[in-house]
Amino acid sequence: HQKYLRLLSKAKKNKGEEVEYADGRLVARAQSTDAWAVVLGGDRPPARGQVLQPSDDQSVGQLTYTATLAPGAKETWSFLLVVDTKAGVDGALAAFDDLLPKKDDLFAAKEASYRAMVSDGLQFHSPDPNFDAAFRLAKADGLMLTADTPELGRIMYAGLETFPYWFSNDLAYGAGGLTPAGFGPTVSSHLRIAADYAGKASIKGRVPHQISLGGKVINPGNAQESSQ
């Protein structure tokens, strides 16, 4: 089986990347800054690793794994993807070495947190069991969109994988449903950011439309966001 990964999908914005395969892992760094890096690997070494250059000039790391299974046999492979936007390659590699041995405990804790949110708390019951299941899946989706960021604090992404940013409109639309579903603290934290940025002199009272995870206003928005 082969696993392909586009390590830095915004190559045009970060002015390209350098990707290498070493010690069973793929390592990428942005050419425009030493602070941005990605590391991908697993709990067992691949049979082969290489870096390809497809026609769009973006580097693609490829890890190739082989396995022979007897009838009814089962194997579990674990992979870890680390993105570091402050300490670069050294930080990403250090985090990788620290987190991978803890994979079982981390997975169990994450599974328990999802179970507590999805199975417990507010429930929806209707004559249609598929509708009930959709409600539980929507709560799981909300957890996947929740992020703790160093610069902004806890926010909810507008969407993955294209919109991992703070947006004012998206959360304003969803707050009424997310709050009773158990996401009240996240909604409150996200909306407080709107007030904090609107209070900055450089913003002049306007609630921005979009903010990066680093705290930079990407789109100042318009009067509609502030009134909403």
PDB file of N, CA and C in Angstrom, residues 122-198:
ATOM      1  N   LEU A 122     -26.591  16.722  25.641  1.00  0.00           N
ATOM      2  CA  LEU A 122     -27.851  16.899  24.917  1.00  0.00           C
ATOM      3  C   LEU A 122     -28.030  15.821  23.852  1.00  0.00           C
ATOM      4  N   GLN A 123     -29.205  15.214  23.824  1.00  0.00           N
ATOM      5  CA  GLN A 123     -29.525  14.195  22.845  1.00  0.00           C
ATOM      6  C   GLN A 123     -30.748  14.617  22.040  1.00  0.00           C
ATOM      7  N   PHE A 124     -30.847  14.090  20.842  1.00  0.00           N
ATOM      8  CA  PHE A 124     -31.971  14.396  19.958  1.00  0.00           C
ATOM      9  C   PHE A 124     -32.691  13.104  19.633  1.00  0.00           C
ATOM     10  N   HIS A 125     -34.001  13.104  19.805  1.00  0.00           N
ATOM     11  CA  HIS A 125     -34.785  11.907  19.526  1.00  0.00           C
ATOM     12  C   HIS A 125     -35.944  12.280  18.592  1.00  0.00           C
ATOM     13  N   SER A 126     -36.102  11.488  17.556  1.00  0.00           N
ATOM     14  CA  SER A 126     -37.155  11.739  16.579  1.00  0.00           C
ATOM     15  C   SER A 126     -37.674  10.402  16.063  1.00  0.00           C
ATOM     16  N   PRO A 127     -38.746  10.408  15.304  1.00  0.00           N
ATOM     17  CA  PRO A 127     -39.234   9.140  14.724  1.00  0.00           C
ATOM     18  C   PRO A 127     -38.272   8.539  13.704  1.00  0.00           C
ATOM     19  N   ASP A 128     -37.327   9.310  13.244  1.00  0.00           N
ATOM     20  CA  ASP A 128     -36.387   8.841  12.217  1.00  0.00           C
ATOM     21  C   ASP A 128     -35.033   8.566  12.863  1.00  0.00           C
ATOM     22  N   PRO A 129     -34.601   7.313  13.016  1.00  0.00           N
ATOM     23  CA  PRO A 129     -33.302   7.009  13.637  1.00  0.00           C
ATOM     24  C   PRO A 129     -32.122   7.577  12.858  1.00  0.00           C
ATOM     25  N   ASN A 130     -32.274   7.737  11.551  1.00  0.00           N
ATOM     26  CA  ASN A 130     -31.197   8.322  10.765  1.00  0.00           C
ATOM     27  C   ASN A 130     -30.997   9.799  11.131  1.00  0.00           C
ATOM     28  N   PHE A 131     -32.073  10.481  11.434  1.00  0.00           N
ATOM     29  CA  PHE A 131     -31.997  11.871  11.864  1.00  0.00           C
ATOM     30  C   PHE A 131     -31.273  11.963  13.207  1.00  0.00           C
ATOM     31  N   ASP A 132     -31.568  11.032  14.119  1.00  0.00           N
ATOM     32  CA  ASP A 132     -30.893  11.001  15.413  1.00  0.00           C
ATOM     33  C   ASP A 132     -29.393  10.762  15.230  1.00  0.00           C
ATOM     34  N   ALA A 133     -29.059   9.847  14.334  1.00  0.00           N
ATOM     35  CA  ALA A 133     -27.647   9.563  14.077  1.00  0.00           C
ATOM     36  C   ALA A 133     -26.946  10.776  13.474  1.00  0.00           C
ATOM     37  N   ALA A 134     -27.652  11.502  12.594  1.00  0.00           N
ATOM     38  CA  ALA A 134     -27.069  12.701  11.985  1.00  0.00           C
ATOM     39  C   ALA A 134     -26.752  13.750  13.045  1.00  0.00           C
ATOM     40  N   PHE A 135     -27.599  13.849  14.072  1.00  0.00           N
ATOM     41  CA  PHE A 135     -27.345  14.802  15.146  1.00  0.00           C
ATOM     42  C   PHE A 135     -26.069  14.423  15.905  1.00  0.00           C
ATOM     43  N   ARG A 136     -25.898  13.143  16.186  1.00  0.00           N
ATOM     44  CA  ARG A 136     -24.686  12.700  16.885  1.00  0.00           C
ATOM     45  C   ARG A 136     -23.446  12.940  16.026  1.00  0.00           C
ATOM     46  N   LEU A 137     -23.557  12.700  14.730  1.00  0.00           N
ATOM     47  CA  LEU A 137     -22.426  12.945  13.837  1.00  0.00           C
ATOM     48  C   LEU A 137     -22.096  14.430  13.764  1.00  0.00           C
ATOM     49  N   ALA A 138     -23.131  15.272  13.821  1.00  0.00           N
ATOM     50  CA  ALA A 138     -22.889  16.717  13.797  1.00  0.00           C
ATOM     51  C   ALA A 138     -22.101  17.151  15.036  1.00  0.00           C
ATOM     52  N   LYS A 139     -22.385  16.531  16.185  1.00  0.00           N
ATOM     53  CA  LYS A 139     -21.615  16.858  17.389  1.00  0.00           C
ATOM     54  C   LYS A 139     -20.166  16.398  17.244  1.00  0.00           C
ATOM     55  N   ALA A 140     -19.968  15.231  16.637  1.00  0.00           N
ATOM     56  CA  ALA A 140     -18.603  14.759  16.390  1.00  0.00           C
ATOM     57  C   ALA A 140     -17.876  15.696  15.436  1.00  0.00           C
ATOM     58  N   ASP A 141     -18.577  16.185  14.423  1.00  0.00           N
ATOM     59  CA  ASP A 141     -17.981  17.152  13.496  1.00  0.00           C
ATOM     60  C   ASP A 141     -17.563  18.417  14.236  1.00  0.00           C
ATOM     61  N   GLY A 142     -18.419  18.862  15.175  1.00  0.00           N
ATOM     62  CA  GLY A 142     -18.073  20.042  15.953  1.00  0.00           C
ATOM     63  C   GLY A 142     -16.789  19.868  16.740  1.00  0.00           C
ATOM     64  N   LEU A 143     -16.574  18.679  17.272  1.00  0.00           N
ATOM     65  CA  LEU A 143     -15.327  18.402  17.989  1.00  0.00           C
ATOM     66  C   LEU A 143     -14.131  18.451  17.047  1.00  0.00           C
ATOM     67  N   MET A 144     -14.309  17.920  15.840  1.00  0.00           N
ATOM     68  CA  MET A 144     -13.213  17.931  14.876  1.00  0.00           C
ATOM     69  C   MET A 144     -12.851  19.348  14.448  1.00  0.00           C
ATOM     70  N   LEU A 145     -13.813  20.257  14.492  1.00  0.00           N
ATOM     71  CA  LEU A 145     -13.562  21.642  14.090  1.00  0.00           C
ATOM     72  C   LEU A 145     -13.044  22.507  15.239  1.00  0.00           C
ATOM     73  N   THR A 146     -13.047  21.988  16.448  1.00  0.00           N
ATOM     74  CA  THR A 146     -12.585  22.752  17.611  1.00  0.00           C
ATOM     75  C   THR A 146     -11.070  22.704  17.700  1.00  0.00           C
ATOM     76  N   ALA A 147     -10.457  23.846  17.940  1.00  0.00           N
ATOM     77  CA  ALA A 147      -8.994  23.910  17.998  1.00  0.00           C
ATOM     78  C   ALA A 147      -8.548  24.870  19.094  1.00  0.00           C
ATOM     79  N   ASP A 148      -7.486  24.495  19.784  1.00  0.00           N
ATOM     80  CA  ASP A 148      -6.839  25.372  20.757  1.00  0.00           C
ATOM     81  C   ASP A 148      -5.595  25.957  20.105  1.00  0.00           C
ATOM     82  N   THR A 149      -5.598  27.256  19.872  1.00  0.00           N
ATOM     83  CA  THR A 149      -4.512  27.912  19.148  1.00  0.00           C
ATOM     84  C   THR A 149      -3.691  28.781  20.093  1.00  0.00           C
ATOM     85  N   PRO A 150      -2.376  28.863  19.895  1.00  0.00           N
ATOM     86  CA  PRO A 150      -1.524  29.646  20.793  1.00  0.00           C
ATOM     87  C   PRO A 150      -1.868  31.129  20.820  1.00  0.00           C
ATOM     88  N   GLU A 151      -2.224  31.696  19.674  1.00  0.00           N
ATOM     89  CA  GLU A 151      -2.429  33.142  19.592  1.00  0.00           C
ATOM     90  C   GLU A 151      -3.868  33.560  19.910  1.00  0.00           C
ATOM     91  N   LEU A 152      -4.839  32.773  19.492  1.00  0.00           N
ATOM     92  CA  LEU A 152      -6.239  33.163  19.638  1.00  0.00           C
ATOM     93  C   LEU A 152      -6.940  32.472  20.799  1.00  0.00           C
ATOM     94  N   GLY A 153      -6.449  31.318  21.216  1.00  0.00           N
ATOM     95  CA  GLY A 153      -7.160  30.526  22.202  1.00  0.00           C
ATOM     96  C   GLY A 153      -8.062  29.522  21.511  1.00  0.00           C
ATOM     97  N   ARG A 154      -9.146  29.135  22.167  1.00  0.00           N
ATOM     98  CA  ARG A 154     -10.038  28.121  21.595  1.00  0.00           C
ATOM     99  C   ARG A 154     -10.966  28.747  20.560  1.00  0.00           C
ATOM    100  N   ILE A 155     -10.985  28.142  19.383  1.00  0.00           N
ATOM    101  CA  ILE A 155     -11.849  28.610  18.297  1.00  0.00           C
ATOM    102  C   ILE A 155     -12.499  27.404  17.635  1.00  0.00           C
ATOM    103  N   MET A 156     -13.359  27.681  16.679  1.00  0.00           N
ATOM    104  CA  MET A 156     -13.937  26.631  15.859  1.00  0.00           C
ATOM    105  C   MET A 156     -13.657  26.969  14.397  1.00  0.00           C
ATOM    106  N   TYR A 157     -12.965  26.065  13.731  1.00  0.00           N
ATOM    107  CA  TYR A 157     -12.676  26.270  12.318  1.00  0.00           C
ATOM    108  C   TYR A 157     -13.968  26.400  11.522  1.00  0.00           C
ATOM    109  N   ALA A 158     -13.874  27.105  10.396  1.00  0.00           N
ATOM    110  CA  ALA A 158     -15.025  27.197   9.500  1.00  0.00           C
ATOM    111  C   ALA A 158     -15.197  25.911   8.700  1.00  0.00           C
ATOM    112  N   GLY A 159     -14.121  25.149   8.514  1.00  0.00           N
ATOM    113  CA  GLY A 159     -14.222  23.896   7.771  1.00  0.00           C
ATOM    114  C   GLY A 159     -12.847  23.303   7.546  1.00  0.00           C
ATOM    115  N   LEU A 160     -12.806  22.006   7.305  1.00  0.00           N
ATOM    116  CA  LEU A 160     -11.559  21.306   7.016  1.00  0.00           C
ATOM    117  C   LEU A 160     -11.733  20.583   5.686  1.00  0.00           C
ATOM    118  N   GLU A 161     -10.740  20.616   4.802  1.00  0.00           N
ATOM    119  CA  GLU A 161      -9.403  21.095   5.092  1.00  0.00           C
ATOM    120  C   GLU A 161      -9.141  22.511   4.555  1.00  0.00           C
ATOM    121  N   THR A 162     -10.131  23.109   3.927  1.00  0.00           N
ATOM    122  CA  THR A 162      -9.915  24.371   3.219  1.00  0.00           C
ATOM    123  C   THR A 162      -9.978  25.597   4.107  1.00  0.00           C
ATOM    124  N   PHE A 163     -10.726  25.561   5.191  1.00  0.00           N
ATOM    125  CA  PHE A 163     -10.952  26.776   5.980  1.00  0.00           C
ATOM    126  C   PHE A 163     -10.562  26.619   7.454  1.00  0.00           C
ATOM    127  N   PRO A 164      -9.310  26.250   7.745  1.00  0.00           N
ATOM    128  CA  PRO A 164      -8.888  26.146   9.148  1.00  0.00           C
ATOM    129  C   PRO A 164      -8.477  27.516   9.708  1.00  0.00           C
ATOM    130  N   TYR A 165      -9.442  28.428   9.762  1.00  0.00           N
ATOM    131  CA  TYR A 165      -9.202  29.787  10.240  1.00  0.00           C
ATOM    132  C   TYR A 165     -10.354  30.208  11.153  1.00  0.00           C
ATOM    133  N   TRP A 166     -10.175  31.355  11.808  1.00  0.00           N
ATOM    134  CA  TRP A 166     -11.266  31.983  12.561  1.00  0.00           C
ATOM    135  C   TRP A 166     -12.089  32.804  11.592  1.00  0.00           C
ATOM    136  N   PHE A 167     -13.397  32.563  11.577  1.00  0.00           N
ATOM    137  CA  PHE A 167     -14.336  33.355  10.790  1.00  0.00           C
ATOM    138  C   PHE A 167     -15.430  33.866  11.716  1.00  0.00           C
ATOM    139  N   SER A 168     -15.878  35.078  11.472  1.00  0.00           N
ATOM    140  CA  SER A 168     -16.932  35.642  12.301  1.00  0.00           C
ATOM    141  C   SER A 168     -18.307  35.125  11.882  1.00  0.00           C
ATOM    142  N   ASN A 169     -18.615  35.166  10.603  1.00  0.00           N
ATOM    143  CA  ASN A 169     -19.953  34.798  10.132  1.00  0.00           C
ATOM    144  C   ASN A 169     -20.327  33.358  10.455  1.00  0.00           C
ATOM    145  N   ASP A 170     -19.392  32.441  10.210  1.00  0.00           N
ATOM    146  CA  ASP A 170     -19.716  31.025  10.336  1.00  0.00           C
ATOM    147  C   ASP A 170     -20.151  30.667  11.754  1.00  0.00           C
ATOM    148  N   LEU A 171     -19.417  31.176  12.742  1.00  0.00           N
ATOM    149  CA  LEU A 171     -19.776  30.861  14.115  1.00  0.00           C
ATOM    150  C   LEU A 171     -21.027  31.609  14.543  1.00  0.00           C
ATOM    151  N   ALA A 172     -21.215  32.816  14.010  1.00  0.00           N
ATOM    152  CA  ALA A 172     -22.437  33.553  14.339  1.00  0.00           C
ATOM    153  C   ALA A 172     -23.665  32.786  13.856  1.00  0.00           C
ATOM    154  N   TYR A 173     -23.570  32.196  12.680  1.00  0.00           N
ATOM    155  CA  TYR A 173     -24.678  31.395  12.170  1.00  0.00           C
ATOM    156  C   TYR A 173     -24.915  30.150  13.028  1.00  0.00           C
ATOM    157  N   GLY A 174     -23.829  29.526  13.475  1.00  0.00           N
ATOM    158  CA  GLY A 174     -23.945  28.240  14.165  1.00  0.00           C
ATOM    159  C   GLY A 174     -24.096  28.316  15.663  1.00  0.00           C
ATOM    160  N   ALA A 175     -23.921  29.496  16.262  1.00  0.00           N
ATOM    161  CA  ALA A 175     -23.908  29.604  17.722  1.00  0.00           C
ATOM    162  C   ALA A 175     -25.196  29.112  18.358  1.00  0.00           C
ATOM    163  N   GLY A 176     -26.319  29.409  17.730  1.00  0.00           N
ATOM    164  CA  GLY A 176     -27.599  29.024  18.310  1.00  0.00           C
ATOM    165  C   GLY A 176     -27.786  27.528  18.426  1.00  0.00           C
ATOM    166  N   GLY A 177     -27.185  26.772  17.535  1.00  0.00           N
ATOM    167  CA  GLY A 177     -27.279  25.317  17.606  1.00  0.00           C
ATOM    168  C   GLY A 177     -26.147  24.695  18.383  1.00  0.00           C
ATOM    169  N   LEU A 178     -24.957  25.268  18.261  1.00  0.00           N
ATOM    170  CA  LEU A 178     -23.785  24.706  18.926  1.00  0.00           C
ATOM    171  C   LEU A 178     -23.849  24.855  20.436  1.00  0.00           C
ATOM    172  N   THR A 179     -24.373  25.980  20.917  1.00  0.00           N
ATOM    173  CA  THR A 179     -24.383  26.236  22.360  1.00  0.00           C
ATOM    174  C   THR A 179     -25.197  25.198  23.126  1.00  0.00           C
ATOM    175  N   PRO A 180     -26.453  24.935  22.783  1.00  0.00           N
ATOM    176  CA  PRO A 180     -27.187  23.905  23.520  1.00  0.00           C
ATOM    177  C   PRO A 180     -26.684  22.491  23.275  1.00  0.00           C
ATOM    178  N   ALA A 181     -25.916  22.295  22.195  1.00  0.00           N
ATOM    179  CA  ALA A 181     -25.378  20.967  21.904  1.00  0.00           C
ATOM    180  C   ALA A 181     -24.150  20.647  22.745  1.00  0.00           C
ATOM    181  N   GLY A 182     -23.703  21.599  23.573  1.00  0.00           N
ATOM    182  CA  GLY A 182     -22.578  21.335  24.459  1.00  0.00           C
ATOM    183  C   GLY A 182     -21.312  22.098  24.134  1.00  0.00           C
ATOM    184  N   PHE A 183     -21.368  22.983  23.131  1.00  0.00           N
ATOM    185  CA  PHE A 183     -20.178  23.719  22.715  1.00  0.00           C
ATOM    186  C   PHE A 183     -20.173  25.160  23.232  1.00  0.00           C
ATOM    187  N   GLY A 184     -20.917  25.422  24.295  1.00  0.00           N
ATOM    188  CA  GLY A 184     -21.025  26.776  24.817  1.00  0.00           C
ATOM    189  C   GLY A 184     -19.703  27.448  25.102  1.00  0.00           C
ATOM    190  N   PRO A 185     -18.759  26.809  25.842  1.00  0.00           N
ATOM    191  CA  PRO A 185     -17.463  27.451  26.118  1.00  0.00           C
ATOM    192  C   PRO A 185     -16.680  27.785  24.847  1.00  0.00           C
ATOM    193  N   THR A 186     -16.742  26.901  23.860  1.00  0.00           N
ATOM    194  CA  THR A 186     -16.046  27.164  22.602  1.00  0.00           C
ATOM    195  C   THR A 186     -16.674  28.337  21.863  1.00  0.00           C
ATOM    196  N   VAL A 187     -17.998  28.374  21.821  1.00  0.00           N
ATOM    197  CA  VAL A 187     -18.700  29.482  21.170  1.00  0.00           C
ATOM    198  C   VAL A 187     -18.362  30.802  21.857  1.00  0.00           C
ATOM    199  N   SER A 188     -18.367  30.812  23.187  1.00  0.00           N
ATOM    200  CA  SER A 188     -18.060  32.030  23.931  1.00  0.00           C
ATOM    201  C   SER A 188     -16.643  32.514  23.653  1.00  0.00           C
ATOM    202  N   SER A 189     -15.675  31.577  23.646  1.00  0.00           N
ATOM    203  CA  SER A 189     -14.290  31.943  23.373  1.00  0.00           C
ATOM    204  C   SER A 189     -14.138  32.500  21.963  1.00  0.00           C
ATOM    205  N   HIS A 190     -14.794  31.869  21.011  1.00  0.00           N
ATOM    206  CA  HIS A 190     -14.697  32.295  19.613  1.00  0.00           C
ATOM    207  C   HIS A 190     -15.269  33.699  19.432  1.00  0.00           C
ATOM    208  N   LEU A 191     -16.431  33.967  20.039  1.00  0.00           N
ATOM    209  CA  LEU A 191     -17.073  35.269  19.868  1.00  0.00           C
ATOM    210  C   LEU A 191     -16.347  36.372  20.621  1.00  0.00           C
ATOM    211  N   ARG A 192     -15.683  36.028  21.720  1.00  0.00           N
ATOM    212  CA  ARG A 192     -14.913  37.044  22.448  1.00  0.00           C
ATOM    213  C   ARG A 192     -13.773  37.594  21.587  1.00  0.00           C
ATOM    214  N   ILE A 193     -13.252  36.745  20.711  1.00  0.00           N
ATOM    215  CA  ILE A 193     -12.185  37.192  19.814  1.00  0.00           C
ATOM    216  C   ILE A 193     -12.701  38.306  18.918  1.00  0.00           C
ATOM    217  N   ALA A 194     -13.952  38.190  18.477  1.00  0.00           N
ATOM    218  CA  ALA A 194     -14.542  39.245  17.650  1.00  0.00           C
ATOM    219  C   ALA A 194     -14.554  40.567  18.403  1.00  0.00           C
ATOM    220  N   ALA A 195     -14.954  40.514  19.660  1.00  0.00           N
ATOM    221  CA  ALA A 195     -14.997  41.737  20.465  1.00  0.00           C
ATOM    222  C   ALA A 195     -13.596  42.289  20.717  1.00  0.00           C
ATOM    223  N   ASP A 196     -12.646  41.393  20.983  1.00  0.00           N
ATOM    224  CA  ASP A 196     -11.267  41.834  21.245  1.00  0.00           C
ATOM    225  C   ASP A 196     -10.689  42.566  20.038  1.00  0.00           C
ATOM    226  N   TYR A 197     -10.897  42.001  18.848  1.00  0.00           N
ATOM    227  CA  TYR A 197     -10.324  42.617  17.646  1.00  0.00           C
ATOM    228  C   TYR A 197     -11.078  43.885  17.268  1.00  0.00           C
ATOM    229  N   ALA A 198     -12.385  43.909  17.505  1.00  0.00           N
ATOM    230  CA  ALA A 198     -13.151  45.122  17.197  1.00  0.00           C
ATOM    231  C   ALA A 198     -12.712  46.286  18.079  1.00  0.00           C
TER     232      ALA A 198
END
